[in-house]
Amino acid sequence: MAEIQDIIHKLCDTGSLTREEIIRLLENRDSETQALLAEKASAVAREHYGNKVFVRGLIEFTNYCKNDCYYCGIRCGNKNAERYRLSVEEITECASYGYGLGFRTIVLQGGEDRFYTDDMMVDIIKSIKKEHPDVAVTLSIGEKSFESYKAFFDAGADRYLLRHETADFDHYAKLHPKNLSAENRQQCLYNLKKIGFQTGAGFMVGSPYQTFENIADDLLFLKKLDPEMIGIGPFIPHKDTVFADEKAGDLNLTLFLLSVIRLMLPTVLLPATTALGTIDPRGRELGILAGANVVMPNLSPVGVRKKYALYDNKICTGEEAAECMNCLKNRIGNIGYEIVTDRGDNIKYKSMKEGK
Ligand code: 5AD
Ligand code: FES
């Protein structure tokens, strides 16, 4: 079995590791290897994206959801959740307000809510693109048919976020009710890629029952899928879920995995997530220093923010979007990076589209 140093060299040189090597790396994780990987990973991010950090304005437009994922605060079984929906006008106004603040990517995220038909989503996408042709529209609205995804893409949507949650079928079954399957989730991701979306997958770090083997399989799945975006953040318990008493994911393991992911997929768009900022006051800054290059502040009207609680103690639920933008500019500036007004496309995807 190779030594840790050999594994790290192989990771930096080739971006590929075997399942056994990933597990060994995780088992031997210490502060020294973490610091080394962060240094290598942030250098790779800078090589491709400079010291730029891209911002995405997140509009959480509905917290109704037909699903009952055991970890999620807006699961349909949570009778304590106060439900809300934004109207088409509220959503487009929110997008325009974000545009004024410098956002050039708008993320429309919601629970799986049948109230919003495909036609409504198409209208929303078209109206944002018509008003702001230089904005990228990202959707994060769960599992849909190939035809629905295609309709959204044809309407002008650019990107789609759908975390695979866990690549292991048995682990998936421990986090979700029987009507949801890892197989369908992964099929959705392949469909999105096939249609031409810049596609995002990802998983929670430290979700209940997760093992190092599971994480290794997640990383290998990501390597195989080769998504343009990857979202990972710590699992954080929510009081009204099956996992209320489980412990939260670990900060350092999350940072370590951000670095490994950056080294495995050098050009991937990788956010320092709100969940990371929730488990540690400097979580997002540490995420950037570990190789992340995206932040996704909330653009939803302040009145509904607390209601979109996937987990407890979520940050920025009282601040206006403009306040978060200023706060992030300062935070990112303080660590030597810069928030930019840019669509922030994946550079590999972009050069492929431009036929370079
Ligand atoms: N803690 C952390 N992340 C969560 N998500 C859902 N619930 C939680 C939680 N309790 C993540 C899932 C989902 C994304 C939108 O948020 O990975 O895909
Ligand atoms: Fe929202 Fe700092 S990012 S207050």
JSON list of N, CA and C in Angstrom, two decimals, residues 62-84 110-113 173-180 235-245 307-312:
[
{"chain": "A", "resi": 62, "resn": "THR", "atom": "N", "xyz": [-39.84, 28.46, -3.18]},
{"chain": "A", "resi": 62, "resn": "THR", "atom": "CA", "xyz": [-40.92, 27.70, -2.52]},
{"chain": "A", "resi": 62, "resn": "THR", "atom": "C", "xyz": [-40.32, 26.73, -1.51]},
{"chain": "A", "resi": 63, "resn": "ASN", "atom": "N", "xyz": [-40.98, 26.62, -0.36]},
{"chain": "A", "resi": 63, "resn": "ASN", "atom": "CA", "xyz": [-40.50, 25.59, 0.58]},
{"chain": "A", "resi": 63, "resn": "ASN", "atom": "C", "xyz": [-41.53, 24.45, 0.70]},
{"chain": "A", "resi": 64, "resn": "TYR", "atom": "N", "xyz": [-42.48, 24.42, -0.24]},
{"chain": "A", "resi": 64, "resn": "TYR", "atom": "CA", "xyz": [-43.34, 23.23, -0.34]},
{"chain": "A", "resi": 64, "resn": "TYR", "atom": "C", "xyz": [-42.52, 22.14, -0.99]},
{"chain": "A", "resi": 65, "resn": "CYS", "atom": "N", "xyz": [-42.66, 20.91, -0.49]},
{"chain": "A", "resi": 65, "resn": "CYS", "atom": "CA", "xyz": [-41.94, 19.81, -1.13]},
{"chain": "A", "resi": 65, "resn": "CYS", "atom": "C", "xyz": [-42.74, 18.54, -0.99]},
{"chain": "A", "resi": 66, "resn": "LYS", "atom": "N", "xyz": [-42.81, 17.77, -2.08]},
{"chain": "A", "resi": 66, "resn": "LYS", "atom": "CA", "xyz": [-43.57, 16.53, -2.02]},
{"chain": "A", "resi": 66, "resn": "LYS", "atom": "C", "xyz": [-42.75, 15.39, -1.42]},
{"chain": "A", "resi": 67, "resn": "ASN", "atom": "N", "xyz": [-41.46, 15.62, -1.25]},
{"chain": "A", "resi": 67, "resn": "ASN", "atom": "CA", "xyz": [-40.58, 14.56, -0.74]},
{"chain": "A", "resi": 67, "resn": "ASN", "atom": "C", "xyz": [-40.43, 14.62, 0.78]},
{"chain": "A", "resi": 68, "resn": "ASP", "atom": "N", "xyz": [-39.90, 13.52, 1.32]},
{"chain": "A", "resi": 68, "resn": "ASP", "atom": "CA", "xyz": [-39.80, 13.42, 2.77]},
{"chain": "A", "resi": 68, "resn": "ASP", "atom": "C", "xyz": [-38.40, 12.99, 3.21]},
{"chain": "A", "resi": 69, "resn": "CYS", "atom": "N", "xyz": [-37.39, 13.54, 2.57]},
{"chain": "A", "resi": 69, "resn": "CYS", "atom": "CA", "xyz": [-36.00, 13.19, 2.88]},
{"chain": "A", "resi": 69, "resn": "CYS", "atom": "C", "xyz": [-35.76, 13.33, 4.39]},
{"chain": "A", "resi": 70, "resn": "TYR", "atom": "N", "xyz": [-35.14, 12.32, 4.98]},
{"chain": "A", "resi": 70, "resn": "TYR", "atom": "CA", "xyz": [-35.07, 12.26, 6.45]},
{"chain": "A", "resi": 70, "resn": "TYR", "atom": "C", "xyz": [-34.25, 13.39, 7.08]},
{"chain": "A", "resi": 71, "resn": "TYR", "atom": "N", "xyz": [-33.35, 13.98, 6.30]},
{"chain": "A", "resi": 71, "resn": "TYR", "atom": "CA", "xyz": [-32.44, 15.00, 6.85]},
{"chain": "A", "resi": 71, "resn": "TYR", "atom": "C", "xyz": [-32.95, 16.42, 6.67]},
{"chain": "A", "resi": 72, "resn": "CYS", "atom": "N", "xyz": [-33.96, 16.62, 5.84]},
{"chain": "A", "resi": 72, "resn": "CYS", "atom": "CA", "xyz": [-34.27, 17.97, 5.37]},
{"chain": "A", "resi": 72, "resn": "CYS", "atom": "C", "xyz": [-35.42, 18.64, 6.10]},
{"chain": "A", "resi": 73, "resn": "GLY", "atom": "N", "xyz": [-35.20, 19.87, 6.52]},
{"chain": "A", "resi": 73, "resn": "GLY", "atom": "CA", "xyz": [-36.19, 20.62, 7.29]},
{"chain": "A", "resi": 73, "resn": "GLY", "atom": "C", "xyz": [-37.47, 20.95, 6.55]},
{"chain": "A", "resi": 74, "resn": "ILE", "atom": "N", "xyz": [-37.45, 20.95, 5.22]},
{"chain": "A", "resi": 74, "resn": "ILE", "atom": "CA", "xyz": [-38.71, 21.27, 4.50]},
{"chain": "A", "resi": 74, "resn": "ILE", "atom": "C", "xyz": [-39.38, 20.01, 3.94]},
{"chain": "A", "resi": 75, "resn": "ARG", "atom": "N", "xyz": [-39.01, 18.86, 4.50]},
{"chain": "A", "resi": 75, "resn": "ARG", "atom": "CA", "xyz": [-39.65, 17.59, 4.12]},
{"chain": "A", "resi": 75, "resn": "ARG", "atom": "C", "xyz": [-41.16, 17.70, 4.32]},
{"chain": "A", "resi": 76, "resn": "CYS", "atom": "N", "xyz": [-41.92, 17.00, 3.46]},
{"chain": "A", "resi": 76, "resn": "CYS", "atom": "CA", "xyz": [-43.38, 17.15, 3.53]},
{"chain": "A", "resi": 76, "resn": "CYS", "atom": "C", "xyz": [-43.93, 16.73, 4.89]},
{"chain": "A", "resi": 77, "resn": "GLY", "atom": "N", "xyz": [-43.23, 15.82, 5.56]},
{"chain": "A", "resi": 77, "resn": "GLY", "atom": "CA", "xyz": [-43.70, 15.34, 6.86]},
{"chain": "A", "resi": 77, "resn": "GLY", "atom": "C", "xyz": [-43.52, 16.34, 8.00]},
{"chain": "A", "resi": 78, "resn": "ASN", "atom": "N", "xyz": [-42.84, 17.44, 7.74]},
{"chain": "A", "resi": 78, "resn": "ASN", "atom": "CA", "xyz": [-42.63, 18.42, 8.81]},
{"chain": "A", "resi": 78, "resn": "ASN", "atom": "C", "xyz": [-43.84, 19.36, 8.91]},
{"chain": "A", "resi": 79, "resn": "LYS", "atom": "N", "xyz": [-44.71, 19.04, 9.85]},
{"chain": "A", "resi": 79, "resn": "LYS", "atom": "CA", "xyz": [-45.95, 19.83, 9.99]},
{"chain": "A", "resi": 79, "resn": "LYS", "atom": "C", "xyz": [-45.68, 21.19, 10.64]},
{"chain": "A", "resi": 80, "resn": "ASN", "atom": "N", "xyz": [-44.51, 21.37, 11.21]},
{"chain": "A", "resi": 80, "resn": "ASN", "atom": "CA", "xyz": [-44.18, 22.66, 11.84]},
{"chain": "A", "resi": 80, "resn": "ASN", "atom": "C", "xyz": [-43.67, 23.69, 10.85]},
{"chain": "A", "resi": 81, "resn": "ALA", "atom": "N", "xyz": [-43.32, 23.23, 9.65]},
{"chain": "A", "resi": 81, "resn": "ALA", "atom": "CA", "xyz": [-42.77, 24.18, 8.66]},
{"chain": "A", "resi": 81, "resn": "ALA", "atom": "C", "xyz": [-43.89, 25.11, 8.20]},
{"chain": "A", "resi": 82, "resn": "GLU", "atom": "N", "xyz": [-43.59, 26.39, 8.19]},
{"chain": "A", "resi": 82, "resn": "GLU", "atom": "CA", "xyz": [-44.55, 27.38, 7.71]},
{"chain": "A", "resi": 82, "resn": "GLU", "atom": "C", "xyz": [-44.29, 27.53, 6.21]},
{"chain": "A", "resi": 83, "resn": "ARG", "atom": "N", "xyz": [-45.25, 27.10, 5.41]},
{"chain": "A", "resi": 83, "resn": "ARG", "atom": "CA", "xyz": [-44.98, 27.01, 3.95]},
{"chain": "A", "resi": 83, "resn": "ARG", "atom": "C", "xyz": [-45.23, 28.34, 3.25]},
{"chain": "A", "resi": 84, "resn": "TYR", "atom": "N", "xyz": [-44.47, 28.58, 2.18]},
{"chain": "A", "resi": 84, "resn": "TYR", "atom": "CA", "xyz": [-44.66, 29.79, 1.37]},
{"chain": "A", "resi": 84, "resn": "TYR", "atom": "C", "xyz": [-44.32, 29.51, -0.09]},
{"chain": "A", "resi": 110, "resn": "GLY", "atom": "N", "xyz": [-35.91, 25.44, -5.03]},
{"chain": "A", "resi": 110, "resn": "GLY", "atom": "CA", "xyz": [-37.13, 25.20, -4.29]},
{"chain": "A", "resi": 110, "resn": "GLY", "atom": "C", "xyz": [-37.29, 23.73, -3.97]},
{"chain": "A", "resi": 111, "resn": "GLY", "atom": "N", "xyz": [-38.25, 23.44, -3.10]},
{"chain": "A", "resi": 111, "resn": "GLY", "atom": "CA", "xyz": [-38.62, 22.05, -2.88]},
{"chain": "A", "resi": 111, "resn": "GLY", "atom": "C", "xyz": [-39.26, 21.52, -4.16]},
{"chain": "A", "resi": 112, "resn": "GLU", "atom": "N", "xyz": [-39.55, 20.23, -4.19]},
{"chain": "A", "resi": 112, "resn": "GLU", "atom": "CA", "xyz": [-40.24, 19.68, -5.37]},
{"chain": "A", "resi": 112, "resn": "GLU", "atom": "C", "xyz": [-41.72, 19.99, -5.20]},
{"chain": "A", "resi": 113, "resn": "ASP", "atom": "N", "xyz": [-42.13, 21.07, -5.84]},
{"chain": "A", "resi": 113, "resn": "ASP", "atom": "CA", "xyz": [-43.46, 21.66, -5.63]},
{"chain": "A", "resi": 113, "resn": "ASP", "atom": "C", "xyz": [-44.23, 21.64, -6.94]},
{"chain": "A", "resi": 173, "resn": "ALA", "atom": "N", "xyz": [-30.66, 4.73, 0.68]},
{"chain": "A", "resi": 173, "resn": "ALA", "atom": "CA", "xyz": [-31.92, 4.22, 1.25]},
{"chain": "A", "resi": 173, "resn": "ALA", "atom": "C", "xyz": [-32.05, 4.52, 2.74]},
{"chain": "A", "resi": 174, "resn": "LYS", "atom": "N", "xyz": [-30.92, 4.79, 3.41]},
{"chain": "A", "resi": 174, "resn": "LYS", "atom": "CA", "xyz": [-30.99, 5.14, 4.83]},
{"chain": "A", "resi": 174, "resn": "LYS", "atom": "C", "xyz": [-31.32, 6.62, 5.05]},
{"chain": "A", "resi": 175, "resn": "LEU", "atom": "N", "xyz": [-31.18, 7.41, 3.99]},
{"chain": "A", "resi": 175, "resn": "LEU", "atom": "CA", "xyz": [-31.42, 8.86, 4.10]},
{"chain": "A", "resi": 175, "resn": "LEU", "atom": "C", "xyz": [-32.75, 9.29, 3.48]},
{"chain": "A", "resi": 176, "resn": "HIS", "atom": "N", "xyz": [-33.36, 8.37, 2.73]},
{"chain": "A", "resi": 176, "resn": "HIS", "atom": "CA", "xyz": [-34.57, 8.73, 1.98]},
{"chain": "A", "resi": 176, "resn": "HIS", "atom": "C", "xyz": [-35.64, 7.66, 2.11]},
{"chain": "A", "resi": 177, "resn": "PRO", "atom": "N", "xyz": [-36.92, 8.08, 1.97]},
{"chain": "A", "resi": 177, "resn": "PRO", "atom": "CA", "xyz": [-37.98, 7.08, 1.95]},
{"chain": "A", "resi": 177, "resn": "PRO", "atom": "C", "xyz": [-37.91, 6.23, 0.68]},
{"chain": "A", "resi": 178, "resn": "LYS", "atom": "N", "xyz": [-38.67, 5.15, 0.67]},
{"chain": "A", "resi": 178, "resn": "LYS", "atom": "CA", "xyz": [-38.57, 4.14, -0.39]},
{"chain": "A", "resi": 178, "resn": "LYS", "atom": "C", "xyz": [-38.89, 4.65, -1.79]},
{"chain": "A", "resi": 179, "resn": "ASN", "atom": "N", "xyz": [-39.72, 5.69, -1.89]},
{"chain": "A", "resi": 179, "resn": "ASN", "atom": "CA", "xyz": [-40.11, 6.14, -3.24]},
{"chain": "A", "resi": 179, "resn": "ASN", "atom": "C", "xyz": [-38.99, 6.90, -3.95]},
{"chain": "A", "resi": 180, "resn": "LEU", "atom": "N", "xyz": [-37.90, 7.18, -3.24]},
{"chain": "A", "resi": 180, "resn": "LEU", "atom": "CA", "xyz": [-36.78, 7.87, -3.88]},
{"chain": "A", "resi": 180, "resn": "LEU", "atom": "C", "xyz": [-35.61, 6.90, -4.03]},
{"chain": "A", "resi": 235, "resn": "PHE", "atom": "N", "xyz": [-23.44, 18.15, 6.83]},
{"chain": "A", "resi": 235, "resn": "PHE", "atom": "CA", "xyz": [-24.80, 17.85, 7.28]},
{"chain": "A", "resi": 235, "resn": "PHE", "atom": "C", "xyz": [-25.00, 18.62, 8.60]},
{"chain": "A", "resi": 236, "resn": "ILE", "atom": "N", "xyz": [-26.17, 19.24, 8.76]},
{"chain": "A", "resi": 236, "resn": "ILE", "atom": "CA", "xyz": [-26.51, 19.93, 10.01]},
{"chain": "A", "resi": 236, "resn": "ILE", "atom": "C", "xyz": [-27.91, 19.46, 10.41]},
{"chain": "A", "resi": 237, "resn": "PRO", "atom": "N", "xyz": [-28.08, 18.97, 11.64]},
{"chain": "A", "resi": 237, "resn": "PRO", "atom": "CA", "xyz": [-29.41, 18.45, 11.99]},
{"chain": "A", "resi": 237, "resn": "PRO", "atom": "C", "xyz": [-30.48, 19.54, 12.02]},
{"chain": "A", "resi": 238, "resn": "HIS", "atom": "N", "xyz": [-31.69, 19.15, 11.69]},
{"chain": "A", "resi": 238, "resn": "HIS", "atom": "CA", "xyz": [-32.85, 20.04, 11.82]},
{"chain": "A", "resi": 238, "resn": "HIS", "atom": "C", "xyz": [-33.78, 19.41, 12.84]},
{"chain": "A", "resi": 239, "resn": "LYS", "atom": "N", "xyz": [-34.30, 20.23, 13.74]},
{"chain": "A", "resi": 239, "resn": "LYS", "atom": "CA", "xyz": [-35.05, 19.72, 14.90]},
{"chain": "A", "resi": 239, "resn": "LYS", "atom": "C", "xyz": [-36.32, 18.93, 14.53]},
{"chain": "A", "resi": 240, "resn": "ASP", "atom": "N", "xyz": [-36.91, 19.21, 13.39]},
{"chain": "A", "resi": 240, "resn": "ASP", "atom": "CA", "xyz": [-38.15, 18.52, 13.02]},
{"chain": "A", "resi": 240, "resn": "ASP", "atom": "C", "xyz": [-37.94, 17.40, 12.00]},
{"chain": "A", "resi": 241, "resn": "THR", "atom": "N", "xyz": [-36.80, 16.75, 12.08]},
{"chain": "A", "resi": 241, "resn": "THR", "atom": "CA", "xyz": [-36.54, 15.66, 11.14]},
{"chain": "A", "resi": 241, "resn": "THR", "atom": "C", "xyz": [-36.19, 14.38, 11.91]},
{"chain": "A", "resi": 242, "resn": "VAL", "atom": "N", "xyz": [-36.13, 13.30, 11.16]},
{"chain": "A", "resi": 242, "resn": "VAL", "atom": "CA", "xyz": [-35.75, 12.00, 11.71]},
{"chain": "A", "resi": 242, "resn": "VAL", "atom": "C", "xyz": [-34.35, 12.08, 12.35]},
{"chain": "A", "resi": 243, "resn": "PHE", "atom": "N", "xyz": [-33.51, 12.96, 11.80]},
{"chain": "A", "resi": 243, "resn": "PHE", "atom": "CA", "xyz": [-32.12, 13.03, 12.24]},
{"chain": "A", "resi": 243, "resn": "PHE", "atom": "C", "xyz": [-31.85, 14.18, 13.21]},
{"chain": "A", "resi": 244, "resn": "ALA", "atom": "N", "xyz": [-32.90, 14.60, 13.92]},
{"chain": "A", "resi": 244, "resn": "ALA", "atom": "CA", "xyz": [-32.78, 15.74, 14.84]},
{"chain": "A", "resi": 244, "resn": "ALA", "atom": "C", "xyz": [-31.62, 15.58, 15.84]},
{"chain": "A", "resi": 245, "resn": "ASP", "atom": "N", "xyz": [-31.39, 14.36, 16.29]},
{"chain": "A", "resi": 245, "resn": "ASP", "atom": "CA", "xyz": [-30.39, 14.17, 17.35]},
{"chain": "A", "resi": 245, "resn": "ASP", "atom": "C", "xyz": [-29.03, 13.70, 16.83]},
{"chain": "A", "resi": 307, "resn": "LYS", "atom": "N", "xyz": [-38.03, 30.70, 6.77]},
{"chain": "A", "resi": 307, "resn": "LYS", "atom": "CA", "xyz": [-38.91, 29.56, 6.47]},
{"chain": "A", "resi": 307, "resn": "LYS", "atom": "C", "xyz": [-38.24, 28.54, 5.56]},
{"chain": "A", "resi": 308, "resn": "TYR", "atom": "N", "xyz": [-37.17, 28.96, 4.86]},
{"chain": "A", "resi": 308, "resn": "TYR", "atom": "CA", "xyz": [-36.46, 27.99, 4.01]},
{"chain": "A", "resi": 308, "resn": "TYR", "atom": "C", "xyz": [-35.33, 27.38, 4.84]},
{"chain": "A", "resi": 309, "resn": "ALA", "atom": "N", "xyz": [-35.74, 26.64, 5.86]},
{"chain": "A", "resi": 309, "resn": "ALA", "atom": "CA", "xyz": [-34.74, 26.09, 6.79]},
{"chain": "A", "resi": 309, "resn": "ALA", "atom": "C", "xyz": [-34.54, 24.61, 6.51]},
{"chain": "A", "resi": 310, "resn": "LEU", "atom": "N", "xyz": [-33.49, 24.30, 5.76]},
{"chain": "A", "resi": 310, "resn": "LEU", "atom": "CA", "xyz": [-33.18, 22.89, 5.51]},
{"chain": "A", "resi": 310, "resn": "LEU", "atom": "C", "xyz": [-32.54, 22.29, 6.75]},
{"chain": "A", "resi": 311, "resn": "TYR", "atom": "N", "xyz": [-31.88, 23.18, 7.55]},
{"chain": "A", "resi": 311, "resn": "TYR", "atom": "CA", "xyz": [-31.21, 22.75, 8.79]},
{"chain": "A", "resi": 311, "resn": "TYR", "atom": "C", "xyz": [-31.32, 23.89, 9.80]},
{"chain": "A", "resi": 312, "resn": "ASP", "atom": "N", "xyz": [-30.96, 23.64, 11.05]},
{"chain": "A", "resi": 312, "resn": "ASP", "atom": "CA", "xyz": [-31.11, 24.65, 12.11]},
{"chain": "A", "resi": 312, "resn": "ASP", "atom": "C", "xyz": [-30.00, 25.71, 12.06]}
]
